[in-house]
Short mmCIF file of C-alpha atoms in Angstrom, two decimals:
data_model
loop_
_atom_site.label_atom_id
_atom_site.label_comp_id
_atom_site.label_asym_id
_atom_site.label_seq_id
_atom_site.Cartn_x
_atom_site.Cartn_y
_atom_site.Cartn_z
CA LEU A 1 91.10 57.80 88.71
CA LYS A 2 87.25 58.46 88.55
CA PHE A 3 85.24 61.66 89.33
CA ASN A 4 81.50 61.84 89.56
CA LEU A 5 80.70 65.51 87.96
CA LYS A 6 77.50 65.49 89.63
CA VAL A 7 78.94 66.16 93.57
CA MET A 8 81.68 67.92 91.90
CA ALA A 9 81.23 71.85 91.65
CA LYS A 10 79.31 72.94 88.94
CA VAL A 11 78.90 75.60 86.96
CA ARG A 12 76.92 78.66 86.91
CA TYR A 13 75.86 81.19 84.89
CA ASN A 14 73.23 84.03 86.44
CA LEU A 15 72.76 87.83 84.98
CA VAL A 16 74.65 91.01 86.16
CA LYS A 17 73.01 94.38 85.21
CA SER A 18 75.36 96.49 82.16
CA LYS A 19 75.85 99.92 83.66
CA ALA A 20 76.07 101.06 80.00
CA ASP A 21 72.35 100.29 79.33
CA ALA A 22 69.57 99.71 82.00
CA LYS A 23 67.58 97.13 79.80
CA GLU A 24 70.71 94.57 79.28
CA TYR A 25 72.33 91.78 81.39
CA HIS A 26 75.91 90.60 81.16
CA ILE A 27 75.78 86.70 81.24
CA ARG A 28 78.35 85.83 83.96
CA LEU A 29 80.24 82.02 84.64
CA VAL A 30 80.33 81.55 88.49
CA PHE A 31 82.11 78.38 89.78
CA ARG A 32 83.03 77.48 93.11
CA TYR A 33 86.08 75.11 93.76
CA ALA A 34 88.18 74.53 97.34
CA GLY A 35 86.69 77.53 98.64
CA LYS A 36 87.49 79.64 95.66
CA LYS A 37 85.10 81.51 93.66
CA LEU A 38 85.98 82.03 90.12
CA VAL A 39 83.74 84.72 88.17
CA TYR A 40 83.98 85.31 84.08
CA TYR A 41 82.00 86.90 81.51
CA PRO A 42 82.04 84.50 78.07
CA GLY A 43 81.44 88.27 76.47
CA HIS A 44 77.14 87.64 75.97
CA THR A 45 74.68 90.24 76.57
CA THR A 46 70.77 89.71 76.60
CA THR A 47 67.57 91.26 78.08
CA LEU A 48 65.32 89.33 81.34
CA ASP A 49 62.75 88.20 78.96
CA LYS A 50 65.16 86.19 76.67
CA TRP A 51 66.88 84.42 79.76
CA SER A 52 65.78 80.93 81.40
CA ALA A 53 66.94 81.30 84.81
CA LYS A 54 65.73 78.04 85.48
CA ASP A 55 68.03 76.37 81.88
CA GLN A 56 70.59 78.75 82.78
CA ARG A 57 70.68 79.56 78.87
CA LEU A 58 69.10 81.96 76.46
CA LYS A 59 65.59 81.05 75.60
CA ARG A 60 65.05 79.11 72.09
CA THR A 61 62.96 81.95 70.68
CA ALA A 62 66.11 84.39 71.08
CA PRO A 63 68.11 85.77 68.61
CA HIS A 64 71.03 83.33 67.73
CA SER A 65 70.14 81.33 71.08
CA ALA A 66 71.80 78.28 69.58
CA ILE A 67 74.72 79.63 68.85
CA VAL A 68 74.92 81.20 72.11
CA ASN A 69 73.62 78.76 74.47
CA GLU A 70 76.49 76.15 72.10
CA ARG A 71 78.99 78.53 73.07
CA LEU A 72 78.46 78.40 76.88
CA THR A 73 78.37 74.59 76.86
CA ALA A 74 81.78 75.03 75.08
CA LEU A 75 82.62 77.52 78.01
CA SER A 76 81.20 75.16 80.66
CA THR A 77 83.20 71.94 79.79
CA LEU A 78 86.63 74.01 79.39
CA VAL A 79 86.27 74.94 82.88
CA GLU A 80 85.49 71.57 84.43
CA LYS A 81 88.49 69.99 82.13
CA THR A 82 90.59 72.94 83.31
CA PHE A 83 89.61 72.32 86.47
CA LEU A 84 89.92 68.23 86.74
CA GLU A 85 93.52 68.42 85.01
CA TYR A 86 94.86 70.66 88.06
CA ASP A 87 92.67 68.81 90.81
CA THR A 88 93.70 65.43 89.61
CA ALA A 89 97.47 66.71 89.19
CA GLY A 90 97.67 67.67 92.81
CA LYS A 91 98.35 71.11 91.37
CA PRO A 92 97.18 74.79 92.66
CA LEU A 93 94.87 76.74 91.10
CA SER A 94 94.80 80.35 92.01
CA VAL A 95 91.83 82.36 90.19
CA ALA A 96 93.80 84.51 89.35
CA HIS A 97 96.07 81.96 86.87
CA PHE A 98 92.58 79.94 86.06
CA ARG A 99 90.73 83.09 85.19
CA ALA A 100 94.44 83.71 82.69
CA LEU A 101 94.27 79.94 81.45
CA LEU A 102 89.89 80.45 79.98
CA ASP A 103 91.18 84.06 78.68
CA SER A 104 94.32 82.22 76.48
CA VAL A 105 91.35 79.68 75.06
CA TRP A 106 88.54 81.91 74.89
CA LYS A 107 90.22 85.09 74.23
CA ASN A 108 93.00 83.76 72.45
CA ARG A 109 94.91 86.24 74.64
CA THR A 110 97.42 85.74 77.37
CA SER A 111 99.36 87.76 80.13
CA ALA A 112 103.33 87.52 80.37
CA LYS A 113 102.23 89.31 84.15
CA THR A 114 100.12 86.79 85.10
CA GLU A 115 101.91 84.13 87.69
CA PRO A 116 101.01 80.45 87.80
CA PHE A 117 99.70 80.91 91.04
CA GLU A 118 99.88 83.10 93.69
CA LEU A 119 102.38 82.71 97.06
CA LEU A 120 100.26 82.10 99.71
CA GLU A 121 99.45 79.20 97.37
CA PHE A 122 102.73 77.98 96.49
CA LEU A 123 103.45 78.03 100.49
CA ALA A 124 100.19 75.77 100.91
CA VAL A 125 101.19 72.53 98.55
CA MET A 126 104.88 72.87 98.00
CA PRO A 127 106.07 72.08 101.23
CA VAL A 128 103.92 69.00 100.94
CA GLU A 129 105.21 67.99 97.88
CA ARG A 130 109.03 68.51 98.88
CA PHE A 131 108.01 66.33 102.62
CA ARG A 132 106.24 63.41 100.40
CA SER A 133 109.80 63.37 98.37
CA GLY A 134 112.16 63.12 101.25
CA GLU A 135 113.13 66.65 100.46
CA LEU A 136 111.66 68.48 103.78
CA ALA A 137 111.06 67.11 107.43
CA LYS A 138 108.37 67.48 109.40
CA ASP A 139 109.65 70.37 111.42
CA SER A 140 110.42 72.66 108.17
CA VAL A 141 106.83 71.50 106.77
CA ARG A 142 105.37 73.18 110.48
CA ALA A 143 107.89 76.19 109.97
CA TYR A 144 106.38 76.79 106.43
CA ASN A 145 102.58 75.73 107.72
CA THR A 146 103.47 78.81 110.57
CA LEU A 147 104.71 81.15 107.72
CA LEU A 148 101.25 80.37 105.81
CA SER A 149 98.74 81.56 109.00
CA HIS A 150 100.62 84.79 109.73
CA LEU A 151 100.65 86.02 106.19
CA LYS A 152 96.94 84.92 105.36
CA ALA A 153 96.38 87.33 108.41
CA PHE A 154 98.19 89.74 107.20
CA GLU A 155 96.73 89.72 103.75
CA THR A 156 93.36 90.40 105.90
CA ALA A 157 94.96 93.62 107.95
CA LYS A 158 96.33 95.08 104.89
CA ARG A 159 93.22 94.36 102.63
CA GLY A 160 95.38 93.31 99.97
CA THR A 161 96.66 89.90 98.14
CA VAL A 162 100.69 88.86 98.76
CA HIS A 163 102.32 88.20 95.32
CA PHE A 164 105.36 86.76 94.60
CA SER A 165 106.55 90.26 93.61
CA THR A 166 104.73 91.81 96.59
CA ILE A 167 108.07 90.24 98.15
CA ASP A 168 110.70 93.39 98.28
CA LEU A 169 112.55 95.41 100.71
CA ASP A 170 109.39 98.02 101.12
CA PHE A 171 106.93 94.78 102.02
CA LEU A 172 109.97 93.62 104.62
CA PRO A 173 109.25 95.79 107.23
CA ASP A 174 105.64 95.94 107.15
CA PHE A 175 105.79 92.20 107.82
CA VAL A 176 107.85 92.21 110.25
CA GLY A 177 106.19 95.12 112.44
CA PHE A 178 102.40 93.12 111.83
CA LEU A 179 104.80 90.33 113.31
CA GLN A 180 106.06 92.37 115.95
CA MET A 181 102.16 93.48 117.01
CA ARG A 182 101.30 90.32 116.99
CA GLY A 183 103.57 89.41 119.76
CA CYS A 184 105.88 86.79 117.97
CA ALA A 185 109.47 86.98 119.63
CA PRO A 186 112.71 88.35 117.51
CA ASN A 187 114.16 84.87 117.04
CA SER A 188 110.47 83.41 115.61
CA VAL A 189 110.31 86.88 113.05
CA LEU A 190 113.35 85.85 112.10
CA LYS A 191 113.28 81.95 111.44
CA MET A 192 109.59 83.26 109.57
CA VAL A 193 111.63 85.65 107.52
CA LYS A 194 114.22 83.10 106.38
CA THR A 195 111.51 80.46 105.92
CA LEU A 196 109.89 82.85 103.16
CA LYS A 197 113.48 83.88 101.63
CA SER A 198 113.55 79.99 101.28
CA ALA A 199 110.24 79.81 99.60
CA MET A 200 111.36 82.34 97.60
CA GLY A 201 114.68 80.36 96.19
CA VAL A 202 112.62 77.46 95.34
CA ALA A 203 109.80 79.42 93.62
CA VAL A 204 112.89 81.19 91.60
CA ASP A 205 114.45 77.49 91.13
CA ARG A 206 110.55 76.27 89.47
CA GLY A 207 110.59 79.62 87.43
CA LEU A 208 107.57 81.01 89.62
CA THR A 209 108.74 84.44 89.73
CA SER A 210 111.72 87.00 88.82
CA ASN A 211 111.50 88.74 91.91
CA MET A 212 115.29 88.23 93.41
CA ALA A 213 114.72 91.03 95.67
CA PHE A 214 114.73 88.33 98.78
CA ARG A 215 118.43 87.73 98.13
CA SER A 216 120.03 90.94 99.62
CA PRO A 217 121.27 91.04 102.59
CA ARG A 218 119.03 93.89 104.21
CA PHE A 219 115.92 91.49 103.76
CA THR A 220 116.72 90.11 106.87
CA ALA A 221 115.49 90.43 110.50
CA ARG A 222 116.94 90.72 113.90
CA GLY A 223 117.05 88.10 116.57
CA GLU A 224 118.26 88.03 119.99
CA LYS A 225 120.47 85.46 122.17
CA VAL A 226 118.07 83.63 124.22
CA ASP A 227 118.83 82.33 127.92
CA HIS A 228 118.13 78.79 127.48
CA ILE A 229 118.71 76.66 130.62
CA TYR A 230 120.97 73.42 130.74
CA LEU A 231 120.68 70.55 133.81
CA SER A 232 123.92 70.03 135.43
CA GLU A 233 125.16 66.64 136.67
CA SER A 234 123.98 67.15 140.05
CA ASP A 235 120.45 67.93 138.73
CA LEU A 236 119.91 64.74 136.58
CA GLU A 237 121.55 62.55 139.33
CA LYS A 238 118.88 64.33 141.77
CA LEU A 239 116.09 63.96 139.03
CA GLU A 240 117.05 60.24 138.60
CA ASN A 241 117.09 58.92 142.28
CA THR A 242 113.58 60.95 142.46
CA ALA A 243 110.66 58.60 143.00
CA LEU A 244 107.97 58.96 140.86
CA ASP A 245 104.83 57.48 139.30
CA GLU A 246 104.85 55.17 136.25
CA ARG A 247 103.27 58.36 134.29
CA LEU A 248 106.54 61.08 135.67
CA GLY A 249 108.87 58.34 135.79
CA ASN A 250 108.18 57.56 131.94
CA ALA A 251 108.35 60.56 131.09
CA ARG A 252 111.80 61.54 133.32
CA ASP A 253 113.67 58.12 132.24
CA LEU A 254 112.45 59.55 128.03
CA PHE A 255 113.97 63.56 129.16
CA LEU A 256 117.34 61.53 130.98
CA MET A 257 117.53 59.32 127.77
CA GLY A 258 117.78 62.27 125.75
CA CYS A 259 120.23 64.38 128.09
CA CYS A 260 122.16 60.93 127.85
CA THR A 261 122.25 61.17 123.57
CA GLY A 262 122.53 64.55 122.97
CA LEU A 263 119.35 63.41 119.89
CA ARG A 264 116.43 65.65 118.62
CA PHE A 265 113.15 64.32 120.26
CA GLY A 266 112.04 62.91 116.98
CA ASP A 267 115.32 61.09 116.78
CA LEU A 268 114.97 59.99 120.19
CA THR A 269 111.48 58.97 119.92
CA ALA A 270 112.48 56.53 116.74
CA VAL A 271 115.37 54.63 118.58
CA LYS A 272 115.14 51.08 117.94
CA GLU A 273 116.43 47.77 119.54
CA LYS A 274 118.39 47.65 116.25
CA ASP A 275 120.12 50.86 116.38
CA PHE A 276 122.36 49.35 119.75
CA SER A 277 125.80 47.48 119.10
CA THR A 278 128.88 46.80 120.51
CA VAL A 279 132.32 47.63 118.85
CA ASP A 280 135.30 47.15 120.60
CA GLY A 281 133.88 46.20 123.37
CA VAL A 282 131.93 49.84 123.85
CA ARG A 283 128.02 49.65 123.75
CA ILE A 284 126.88 52.29 120.68
CA LEU A 285 123.68 53.27 119.69
CA SER A 286 123.98 54.42 116.22
CA MET A 287 121.03 56.04 114.18
CA LEU A 288 120.46 58.28 110.41
CA THR A 289 119.13 61.34 112.26
CA LYS A 290 115.65 63.12 110.73
CA LYS A 291 116.64 66.13 110.36
CA THR A 292 119.72 66.36 108.32
CA ASP A 293 119.91 62.61 107.29
CA THR A 294 123.84 61.98 109.03
CA ARG A 295 124.42 59.17 110.94
CA ILE A 296 125.60 59.92 114.59
CA SER A 297 127.19 57.43 117.04
CA VAL A 298 126.91 58.18 121.18
CA PRO A 299 127.95 55.94 123.54
CA VAL A 300 126.00 54.56 125.48
CA LEU A 301 126.81 56.26 129.28
CA PRO A 302 126.10 54.40 132.58
CA MET A 303 123.09 56.23 133.28
CA ALA A 304 121.49 55.39 130.04
CA GLU A 305 122.31 51.27 130.47
CA ARG A 306 120.45 52.04 133.72
CA ILE A 307 117.38 53.50 132.07
CA LEU A 308 117.80 50.48 129.38
CA ALA A 309 117.85 47.85 132.50
CA ARG A 310 114.73 49.58 133.94
CA CYS A 311 112.90 49.97 131.49
CA GLY A 312 113.49 46.44 129.28
CA GLY A 313 114.69 49.04 126.42
CA MET A 314 113.68 52.71 125.54
CA PRO A 315 111.08 54.05 128.31
CA ARG A 316 107.68 54.12 126.53
CA TYR A 317 106.83 57.12 123.79
CA ILE A 318 104.76 59.97 124.88
CA THR A 319 104.25 63.26 122.73
CA ASN A 320 106.72 66.09 122.66
CA GLN A 321 103.82 68.51 124.47
CA LYS A 322 103.11 65.55 126.97
CA LEU A 323 106.68 65.56 127.81
CA ASN A 324 106.93 69.16 127.62
CA ARG A 325 104.46 69.21 130.63
CA TYR A 326 105.68 66.44 132.45
CA ILE A 327 108.92 66.86 132.91
CA LYS A 328 108.18 70.31 134.54
CA GLU A 329 106.22 67.85 137.02
CA ALA A 330 109.44 65.76 137.60
CA CYS A 331 111.89 68.30 137.99
CA ARG A 332 109.66 70.60 140.44
CA ALA A 333 109.48 67.01 142.43
CA ALA A 334 113.38 66.34 142.27
CA GLY A 335 113.77 70.15 143.31
CA ILE A 336 115.26 71.44 140.46
CA VAL A 337 113.61 74.87 142.02
CA GLU A 338 116.12 77.58 142.11
CA GLN A 339 115.92 81.00 140.68
CA VAL A 340 117.06 81.00 137.07
CA VAL A 341 117.35 85.09 135.78
CA THR A 342 116.31 85.62 131.87
CA VAL A 343 116.48 87.99 129.82
CA ARG A 344 114.19 88.68 126.60
CA ILE A 345 113.67 91.37 124.01
CA SER A 346 110.04 92.73 124.08
CA ALA A 347 109.19 96.24 121.87
CA GLY A 348 113.02 96.50 121.70
CA ARG A 349 113.38 96.79 125.62
CA ARG A 350 115.70 94.26 127.82
CA VAL A 351 113.55 92.69 130.09
CA GLU A 352 114.37 90.60 133.06
CA GLU A 353 112.13 87.50 134.52
CA ARG A 354 112.59 85.43 137.12
CA HIS A 355 111.71 81.62 136.99
CA ALA A 356 111.72 78.70 138.67
CA LYS A 357 114.51 76.16 137.27
CA TYR A 358 112.08 73.29 136.63
CA GLU A 359 109.51 75.78 134.76
CA LEU A 360 111.85 76.56 131.95
CA VAL A 361 112.67 72.64 131.39
CA THR A 362 111.52 71.46 127.76
CA THR A 363 112.51 68.36 125.62
CA HIS A 364 115.22 70.59 124.47
CA THR A 365 116.58 71.13 127.46
CA ALA A 366 117.60 67.88 126.88
CA ARG A 367 120.17 68.05 123.77
CA ARG A 368 121.61 71.04 125.33
CA SER A 369 121.79 69.56 128.73
CA PHE A 370 124.25 66.58 127.25
CA ALA A 371 126.18 69.19 124.81
CA THR A 372 126.95 71.35 127.95
CA ASN A 373 127.61 68.53 130.40
CA GLU A 374 129.52 66.64 127.81
CA TYR A 375 131.78 69.58 127.19
CA LEU A 376 132.45 70.67 130.92
CA ARG A 377 133.11 67.44 131.75
CA ALA A 378 136.44 67.35 128.65
CA ILE A 379 137.48 70.47 129.67
CA ARG A 380 137.62 68.90 133.40
CA GLU A 381 139.67 65.89 131.93
CA GLY A 382 141.59 68.05 129.56
CA ARG A 383 140.58 65.71 126.69
CA ASP A 384 139.27 67.48 123.11
CA TRP A 385 135.77 68.62 123.27
CA ARG A 386 135.29 68.57 119.39
CA PRO A 387 134.26 65.07 119.36
CA ILE A 388 131.10 66.07 120.35
CA MET A 389 130.14 68.52 118.12
CA ALA A 390 129.96 65.47 115.62
CA ILE A 391 126.98 63.93 117.64
CA THR A 392 125.15 67.32 117.85
CA GLY A 393 125.70 68.15 114.16
CA HIS A 394 127.42 71.29 115.16
CA LYS A 395 129.84 72.28 111.95
CA LYS A 396 131.15 75.37 113.29
CA GLU A 397 132.75 76.23 116.36
CA SER A 398 130.91 79.28 116.86
CA GLN A 399 127.53 77.46 116.28
CA PHE A 400 128.55 75.51 119.11
CA PHE A 401 129.54 77.74 121.59
CA ASP A 402 126.41 79.42 120.83
CA TYR A 403 124.29 76.43 121.71
CA ILE A 404 125.81 75.56 124.93
CA ARG A 405 125.07 76.84 127.76
CA ILE A 406 127.86 77.89 130.54
CA THR A 407 127.30 80.85 133.02
CA SER A 408 130.44 83.37 133.53
CA GLU A 409 131.16 82.22 136.68
CA GLU A 410 131.37 78.52 135.35
CA ASN A 411 133.63 79.83 132.82
CA ALA A 412 135.86 81.93 135.82
CA VAL A 413 136.01 78.30 137.53
CA LEU A 414 137.02 76.34 134.78
CA PHE A 415 139.46 79.29 133.37
CA SER A 416 141.05 79.40 136.96
CA ARG A 417 141.53 75.43 137.23
CA HIS A 418 142.66 74.97 133.39
CA ARG A 419 145.28 77.41 134.31
CA GLY A 420 146.37 76.36 137.57
CA ALA A 421 146.71 72.89 135.91
CA LYS A 422 148.87 74.04 132.88
CA ALA A 423 151.49 76.02 135.58
CA GLY A 424 151.37 72.80 137.58
#
């Protein structure tokens, strides 16, 4: 790998007036790289008449100019070499760590308190490294990027740097309060705190910090149970039978395939013809999921068969954002417009809101609809519902019941019918 030092950031020297002596100036090194600015003092002073601004060196007539200029050249080489070593390896290099590296060579000095690089620089690099090595999914990288964005804003607002050592029980309420002021919902705040704890765990494992405050049970935030909707079997039937144009029809079919398989959007749009097979006369969709890297197998339901036949295979791919937008239009056209009351917590208060049902439909509604409808069907037919968890990927029953959406009225009807069937 070749580098052209002419286009790379260059080391520059200038003079800074000394506070101790009006006629004396400190020689100062300045090196700009990757949006950062390294300022370093090699330890030499001079006067204006002995300095060449053009050459950025002492004039030849100045005392000891040969020795001082040789040292300035050596320091320039050290700076550029250090930068290139880190840049070639793709390793982050904070200004503090850069200065410490120079100190260890130039001044024969080390600092036990200096961390290899700061937390925010770690967050900018670590998720990408782990994604490339297959340790992280894209969704996890996005979560780290969101956290990084908020931490940068926090630094700006507080006018201070967030270090590894900063992350403790005093930092947490300050950061949580800042996120709330920015309008982050409780569950978003909770997710960011969890992501921060995960990042700190990786940093500890890599020996980058010894700060363990984040492992305290009190290092957490309060989330809330959000009202998510699902589309009932009658809703799905109306949606399938509604005449739509090509744009909305394709979005509808892709969404319904999610309702028939329980796949996350990323897995749904990755389904290939080779993922379908027939086992003991049953057509099955089987694939490795991206998020958990586990194999799931689900029977191809009648609605899914109709969609595959109609489209000649899987519906055409569209982005998550477009599907979120188009599916609302399709559901409105299908008459899925009944009023739904949702509850959320805002500034510590319980807030009730009313929406037309179609307004709340998202790509993830498909997965919830699959889980909820299959659970209800299993209960009605007296079957074991637990195999559904093998498809949705829930390990605990408590997690599964938090995930599916059954109204209190539906629960009462189920209870009554199940009780009546047993009594009969």
